[in-house]
Amino acid sequence: MQSENVKEYEMVREEMSSVKDCITKYIGFVLGGSGAAVFLIARMGQNLNKENLQIYDFESGFVCLSLSIIINFVLLILFYKFHSHNRFAGYCKLLNHERHKIVRRSRHIPRRWPFQPTGDSSIFAWEVAVGMLRDQDIKKKLLDVNITIANIDIEKLRECLEGIYGQVENYEKIKILKRGLVILGSAIFGNIKTKSWAFPPLITAMLCVLSFGFFIIGDYYLIKYLRLNYPKDFLGFFALFLIFAVSVSQLVLWYFLAKRLQYLMEGGETVESFFWKFMPIRAAFLNKDNIIPEYLDANLDTPCFEPPA
């Protein structure tokens, strides 16, 4: 690693560790809360008469369906954390692979970094890089800036980013959804095979089982209540509405989550994708100080990104 990158690398690694700790805490809260909910529902169901048992069925069904949606919302937050982790890791990989070549374009150019004889010569480009990455993500292409990288053909890099940011047709969206469901199904049965970070499919599978477990139990309790009370009272109509609304919500949320899982594991949000996305941004930042970077093992002779099969 280039010595000027060490401090920034350590800073980004520290942020990445805090993201991992946050993910672990969220998972602990979900598991602890789910266990407490199951215990309370079981305790509340003891020694109830027939009338109270019907109210218990409605309340238990309502709580279980609510928990199934809450778990999905927590998973949405975790996916944002997974995205942040991959972004940090991609940038760290870039710093690891980076080497510098200093170019004096003119003797009239004042001697700025790294020619200072004293002081800290560390480079900190993270905040600038993230801001430029957002602009690049919005435009979905390489930013229109002149960049020079010692061992990279910029046109090949442009083609690489066009593949990552490629327009997704409707039939490809179906492929992405299918791949996401395959990754999720494989993780549920303990068969995780990936070149990326294996944590997201494992956590997604675990929370998927919890979410649909509460969903099925909640439907069971509400259907029991409906058999005796629909359409006799308002709660019967409300129970029917809950079953329908939560069923639709589950379908919509898992359609979105399955696609995001594919993006995280094989698509444009992997560590490798962020490595390539940050490369032109980092190079543009360094070029302003007459530094031409090169990146070890950055091979563009083979496609850096392949769409889902």
Coordinates of C-alpha atoms in Angstrom, one line a residue:
M1 CA 0.0 0.0 0.0
Q2 CA 1.2 3.5 -0.7
S3 CA 2.3 5.1 2.5
E4 CA 0.2 8.2 1.9
N5 CA -2.9 6.0 1.9
V6 CA -2.4 4.3 5.3
K7 CA -4.2 6.8 7.5
E8 CA -7.2 7.0 5.2
Y9 CA -7.3 3.2 4.9
E10 CA -7.3 2.9 8.7
M11 CA -10.1 5.5 9.0
V12 CA -12.3 3.8 6.4
R13 CA -11.6 0.4 8.0
E14 CA -12.7 1.8 11.4
E15 CA -16.0 3.0 9.8
M16 CA -16.5 -0.4 8.2
S17 CA -16.0 -2.1 11.6
S18 CA -18.6 0.2 13.1
V19 CA -21.1 -0.8 10.4
K20 CA -20.5 -4.5 11.2
D21 CA -21.1 -3.8 14.9
C22 CA -24.3 -2.0 14.0
I23 CA -25.5 -4.9 11.9
T24 CA -24.8 -7.3 14.8
K25 CA -26.7 -5.2 17.3
Y26 CA -29.7 -5.0 14.9
I27 CA -29.8 -8.7 14.5
G28 CA -29.6 -9.1 18.3
F29 CA -32.6 -6.8 18.8
V30 CA -34.6 -8.7 16.2
L31 CA -33.8 -12.1 17.7
G32 CA -34.3 -11.0 21.3
G33 CA -37.6 -9.2 20.5
S34 CA -38.9 -12.2 18.5
G35 CA -38.1 -14.6 21.3
A36 CA -39.8 -12.3 23.9
A37 CA -42.9 -11.9 21.7
V38 CA -43.2 -15.7 21.3
F39 CA -42.9 -16.2 25.0
L40 CA -45.5 -13.5 25.8
I41 CA -48.0 -14.9 23.3
A42 CA -47.6 -18.4 24.8
R43 CA -48.0 -17.1 28.3
M44 CA -51.1 -15.1 27.5
G45 CA -52.9 -18.1 25.9
Q46 CA -52.9 -20.0 29.1
N47 CA -56.1 -20.5 31.2
L48 CA -58.5 -18.4 29.0
N49 CA -62.2 -18.9 28.7
K50 CA -64.0 -19.2 25.4
E51 CA -64.8 -15.5 25.0
N52 CA -61.4 -14.3 26.1
L53 CA -59.8 -16.9 23.8
Q54 CA -61.4 -15.3 20.7
I55 CA -60.0 -11.9 21.7
Y56 CA -56.6 -13.6 22.3
D57 CA -56.7 -15.1 18.8
F58 CA -57.3 -11.6 17.3
E59 CA -54.6 -9.9 19.4
S60 CA -52.0 -12.7 18.8
G61 CA -52.7 -12.6 15.1
F62 CA -52.4 -8.8 15.0
V63 CA -49.1 -8.9 16.9
C64 CA -47.6 -11.7 14.8
L65 CA -48.5 -9.9 11.5
S66 CA -47.1 -6.7 12.8
L67 CA -43.8 -8.4 13.8
S68 CA -43.5 -9.9 10.3
I69 CA -43.6 -6.5 8.8
I70 CA -41.3 -4.9 11.4
I71 CA -38.7 -7.6 10.7
N72 CA -38.9 -6.7 7.0
F73 CA -38.4 -3.0 7.8
V74 CA -35.4 -3.9 9.9
L75 CA -34.0 -5.9 7.0
L76 CA -34.4 -2.9 4.8
I77 CA -32.2 -0.9 7.2
L78 CA -29.7 -3.8 7.2
F79 CA -29.5 -3.8 3.4
Y80 CA -28.5 -0.1 3.6
K81 CA -25.8 -1.2 6.1
F82 CA -24.7 -4.0 3.7
H83 CA -24.5 -1.5 0.9
S84 CA -22.4 0.8 3.1
H85 CA -20.1 -2.0 4.1
N86 CA -19.5 -3.0 0.4
R87 CA -18.8 0.6 -0.4
F88 CA -16.2 0.9 2.4
A89 CA -14.6 -2.4 1.4
G90 CA -14.4 -1.5 -2.3
Y91 CA -12.7 1.8 -1.4
C92 CA -10.3 0.0 0.9
K93 CA -9.4 -2.5 -1.9
L94 CA -8.7 0.4 -4.2
L95 CA -6.4 2.0 -1.6
N96 CA -4.6 -1.3 -1.2
H97 CA -4.0 -1.7 -4.9
E98 CA -2.9 1.9 -5.5
R99 CA 0.6 3.0 -6.4
H100 CA 1.6 6.6 -7.3
K101 CA 3.7 8.2 -10.0
I102 CA 4.5 11.9 -9.6
V103 CA 4.5 14.0 -12.7
R104 CA 5.9 17.6 -12.8
R105 CA 4.1 19.0 -15.8
S106 CA 5.8 22.4 -15.6
R107 CA 8.5 24.0 -13.5
H108 CA 6.2 26.9 -12.9
I109 CA 3.7 24.7 -11.0
P110 CA 4.1 25.4 -7.3
R111 CA 5.4 22.5 -5.2
R112 CA 2.4 21.1 -3.4
W113 CA 2.0 17.6 -1.9
P114 CA 4.0 15.4 -1.9
F115 CA 7.0 17.6 -2.2
Q116 CA 6.6 19.2 1.2
P117 CA 9.7 18.4 3.3
T118 CA 7.8 18.5 6.6
G119 CA 4.2 17.8 7.8
D120 CA 1.8 15.0 7.1
S121 CA 1.6 14.0 3.5
S122 CA -1.4 11.7 3.9
I123 CA -4.2 11.9 1.4
F124 CA -7.9 12.0 2.4
A125 CA -10.3 11.7 -0.5
W126 CA -13.1 9.7 1.0
E127 CA -15.7 12.5 1.4
V128 CA -15.0 13.9 -2.0
A129 CA -15.0 10.4 -3.5
V130 CA -18.4 9.6 -2.0
G131 CA -19.9 12.8 -3.3
M132 CA -18.6 12.2 -6.8
L133 CA -19.8 8.6 -6.6
R134 CA -23.4 9.8 -5.9
D135 CA -23.1 12.0 -9.0
Q136 CA -21.8 9.1 -11.0
D137 CA -24.6 6.8 -9.7
I138 CA -27.2 9.4 -10.8
K139 CA -25.8 9.7 -14.3
K140 CA -25.1 6.0 -14.4
K141 CA -21.8 6.4 -16.2
L142 CA -18.2 7.5 -15.9
L143 CA -18.1 11.2 -15.0
D144 CA -17.1 13.5 -17.8
V145 CA -13.6 14.4 -16.5
N146 CA -10.2 13.9 -18.0
I147 CA -8.3 11.2 -16.0
T148 CA -5.1 9.4 -16.4
I149 CA -4.3 6.0 -14.9
A150 CA -0.9 4.5 -15.6
N151 CA -1.9 0.9 -16.3
I152 CA -5.6 1.3 -17.3
D153 CA -7.1 2.0 -20.7
I154 CA -9.8 4.6 -19.9
E155 CA -12.0 3.5 -22.8
K156 CA -12.0 -0.1 -21.3
L157 CA -12.7 1.4 -17.9
R158 CA -15.6 3.3 -19.4
E159 CA -17.0 0.1 -21.0
C160 CA -16.6 -1.6 -17.6
L161 CA -18.7 1.1 -15.9
E162 CA -21.3 1.0 -18.7
G163 CA -21.7 -2.7 -17.9
I164 CA -22.2 -2.0 -14.2
Y165 CA -24.5 0.9 -14.8
G166 CA -26.2 -0.7 -17.8
Q167 CA -29.9 -0.1 -18.5
V168 CA -32.0 -2.9 -17.2
E169 CA -34.7 -4.1 -19.5
N170 CA -37.9 -5.7 -18.1
Y171 CA -36.9 -9.2 -19.0
E172 CA -33.5 -8.6 -17.2
K173 CA -35.4 -7.5 -14.1
I174 CA -37.1 -10.9 -14.0
K175 CA -33.6 -12.5 -14.2
I176 CA -32.4 -10.3 -11.3
L177 CA -35.4 -11.3 -9.2
K178 CA -34.9 -15.0 -10.1
R179 CA -31.2 -14.8 -9.1
G180 CA -32.0 -13.0 -5.9
L181 CA -34.6 -15.7 -5.0
V182 CA -32.1 -18.5 -5.9
I183 CA -29.4 -16.9 -3.6
L184 CA -32.0 -16.5 -0.8
G185 CA -33.2 -20.1 -1.2
S186 CA -29.7 -21.5 -1.2
A187 CA -28.9 -19.6 1.9
I188 CA -32.0 -20.9 3.7
F189 CA -30.8 -24.4 3.1
G190 CA -27.2 -23.6 4.1
N191 CA -25.7 -23.7 0.6
I192 CA -24.0 -20.3 0.3
K193 CA -21.6 -20.1 -2.6
T194 CA -20.4 -16.6 -3.5
K195 CA -17.2 -14.7 -4.4
S196 CA -18.6 -11.7 -2.4
W197 CA -19.4 -11.2 1.3
A198 CA -21.4 -14.2 2.6
F199 CA -23.1 -12.4 5.5
P200 CA -26.0 -10.7 3.6
P201 CA -27.6 -13.9 2.3
L202 CA -27.2 -15.6 5.7
I203 CA -28.9 -12.8 7.6
T204 CA -31.6 -12.3 4.9
A205 CA -32.4 -16.1 5.0
M206 CA -32.6 -16.0 8.8
L207 CA -34.9 -13.0 8.9
C208 CA -36.9 -14.3 6.0
V209 CA -37.7 -17.5 8.0
L210 CA -38.6 -15.4 11.1
S211 CA -40.8 -13.0 9.0
F212 CA -42.8 -15.7 7.2
G213 CA -43.0 -17.7 10.4
F214 CA -44.8 -14.8 12.2
F215 CA -46.8 -14.2 9.0
I216 CA -48.1 -17.8 8.9
I217 CA -48.8 -17.9 12.7
G218 CA -50.6 -14.5 12.5
D219 CA -52.8 -15.7 9.6
Y220 CA -53.6 -18.9 11.6
Y221 CA -54.8 -16.9 14.6
L222 CA -56.8 -14.4 12.5
I223 CA -58.4 -17.2 10.4
K224 CA -59.5 -18.9 13.7
Y225 CA -61.0 -15.6 14.8
L226 CA -62.7 -15.1 11.4
R227 CA -64.4 -18.5 11.4
L228 CA -66.5 -17.4 14.4
N229 CA -66.8 -13.6 14.0
Y230 CA -66.9 -12.7 10.3
P231 CA -69.0 -10.8 9.3
K232 CA -70.5 -10.4 12.8
D233 CA -68.4 -7.5 14.1
F234 CA -66.0 -4.8 13.0
L235 CA -62.9 -6.8 14.3
G236 CA -63.9 -9.5 11.8
F237 CA -63.7 -7.1 8.9
F238 CA -60.4 -5.6 10.3
A239 CA -58.9 -9.1 10.6
L240 CA -59.7 -9.8 7.0
F241 CA -58.2 -6.5 5.9
L242 CA -55.1 -7.3 7.9
I243 CA -54.5 -10.6 6.2
F244 CA -54.9 -9.0 2.8
A245 CA -52.8 -5.9 3.5
V246 CA -49.9 -7.8 5.1
S247 CA -50.0 -10.5 2.3
V248 CA -49.6 -7.7 -0.3
S249 CA -46.9 -6.0 1.7
Q250 CA -44.9 -9.2 2.0
L251 CA -45.0 -9.8 -1.7
V252 CA -43.9 -6.2 -2.5
L253 CA -41.2 -6.0 0.2
W254 CA -39.7 -9.4 -0.8
Y255 CA -39.8 -8.5 -4.5
F256 CA -37.6 -5.5 -3.6
L257 CA -35.4 -7.4 -1.1
A258 CA -34.7 -10.3 -3.4
K259 CA -33.5 -7.8 -6.2
R260 CA -31.4 -5.9 -3.7
L261 CA -29.8 -9.2 -2.5
Q262 CA -28.8 -9.9 -6.1
Y263 CA -27.3 -6.4 -6.5
L264 CA -25.3 -6.9 -3.2
M265 CA -24.0 -10.4 -4.2
E266 CA -23.6 -10.2 -7.9
G267 CA -24.6 -6.8 -9.2
G268 CA -23.6 -3.2 -9.0
E269 CA -23.3 -3.1 -5.2
T270 CA -20.6 -5.7 -4.7
V271 CA -17.2 -4.9 -3.3
E272 CA -15.7 -5.5 -6.8
S273 CA -18.2 -3.1 -8.4
F274 CA -17.4 -0.3 -5.9
F275 CA -13.7 -0.9 -6.6
W276 CA -14.2 -0.1 -10.3
K277 CA -16.7 2.7 -9.6
F278 CA -14.3 4.5 -7.2
M279 CA -11.3 4.1 -9.5
P280 CA -11.9 7.0 -12.0
I281 CA -13.1 9.2 -9.1
R282 CA -10.0 8.6 -7.1
A283 CA -7.8 9.1 -10.2
A284 CA -9.4 12.4 -11.0
F285 CA -8.8 13.6 -7.4
L286 CA -5.1 12.6 -7.6
N287 CA -4.5 13.9 -11.1
K288 CA -5.3 17.4 -9.8
D289 CA -2.1 17.2 -7.7
N290 CA -0.1 15.8 -10.7
I291 CA -0.2 12.3 -9.4
I292 CA -0.8 9.4 -11.8
P293 CA -2.0 6.3 -10.0
E294 CA -1.7 2.8 -11.1
Y295 CA -3.7 -0.2 -9.7
L296 CA -2.2 -3.6 -9.1
D297 CA -4.1 -6.6 -10.5
A298 CA -6.7 -4.3 -12.2
N299 CA -7.3 -6.5 -15.3
L300 CA -9.8 -5.2 -17.8
D301 CA -8.9 -7.7 -20.5
T302 CA -11.8 -9.8 -19.2
P303 CA -15.3 -8.3 -18.5
C304 CA -15.3 -6.8 -15.0
F305 CA -19.1 -7.2 -14.7
E306 CA -21.4 -9.8 -16.2
P307 CA -25.3 -9.5 -16.1
P308 CA -27.3 -12.2 -14.4
A309 CA -27.7 -15.4 -16.6

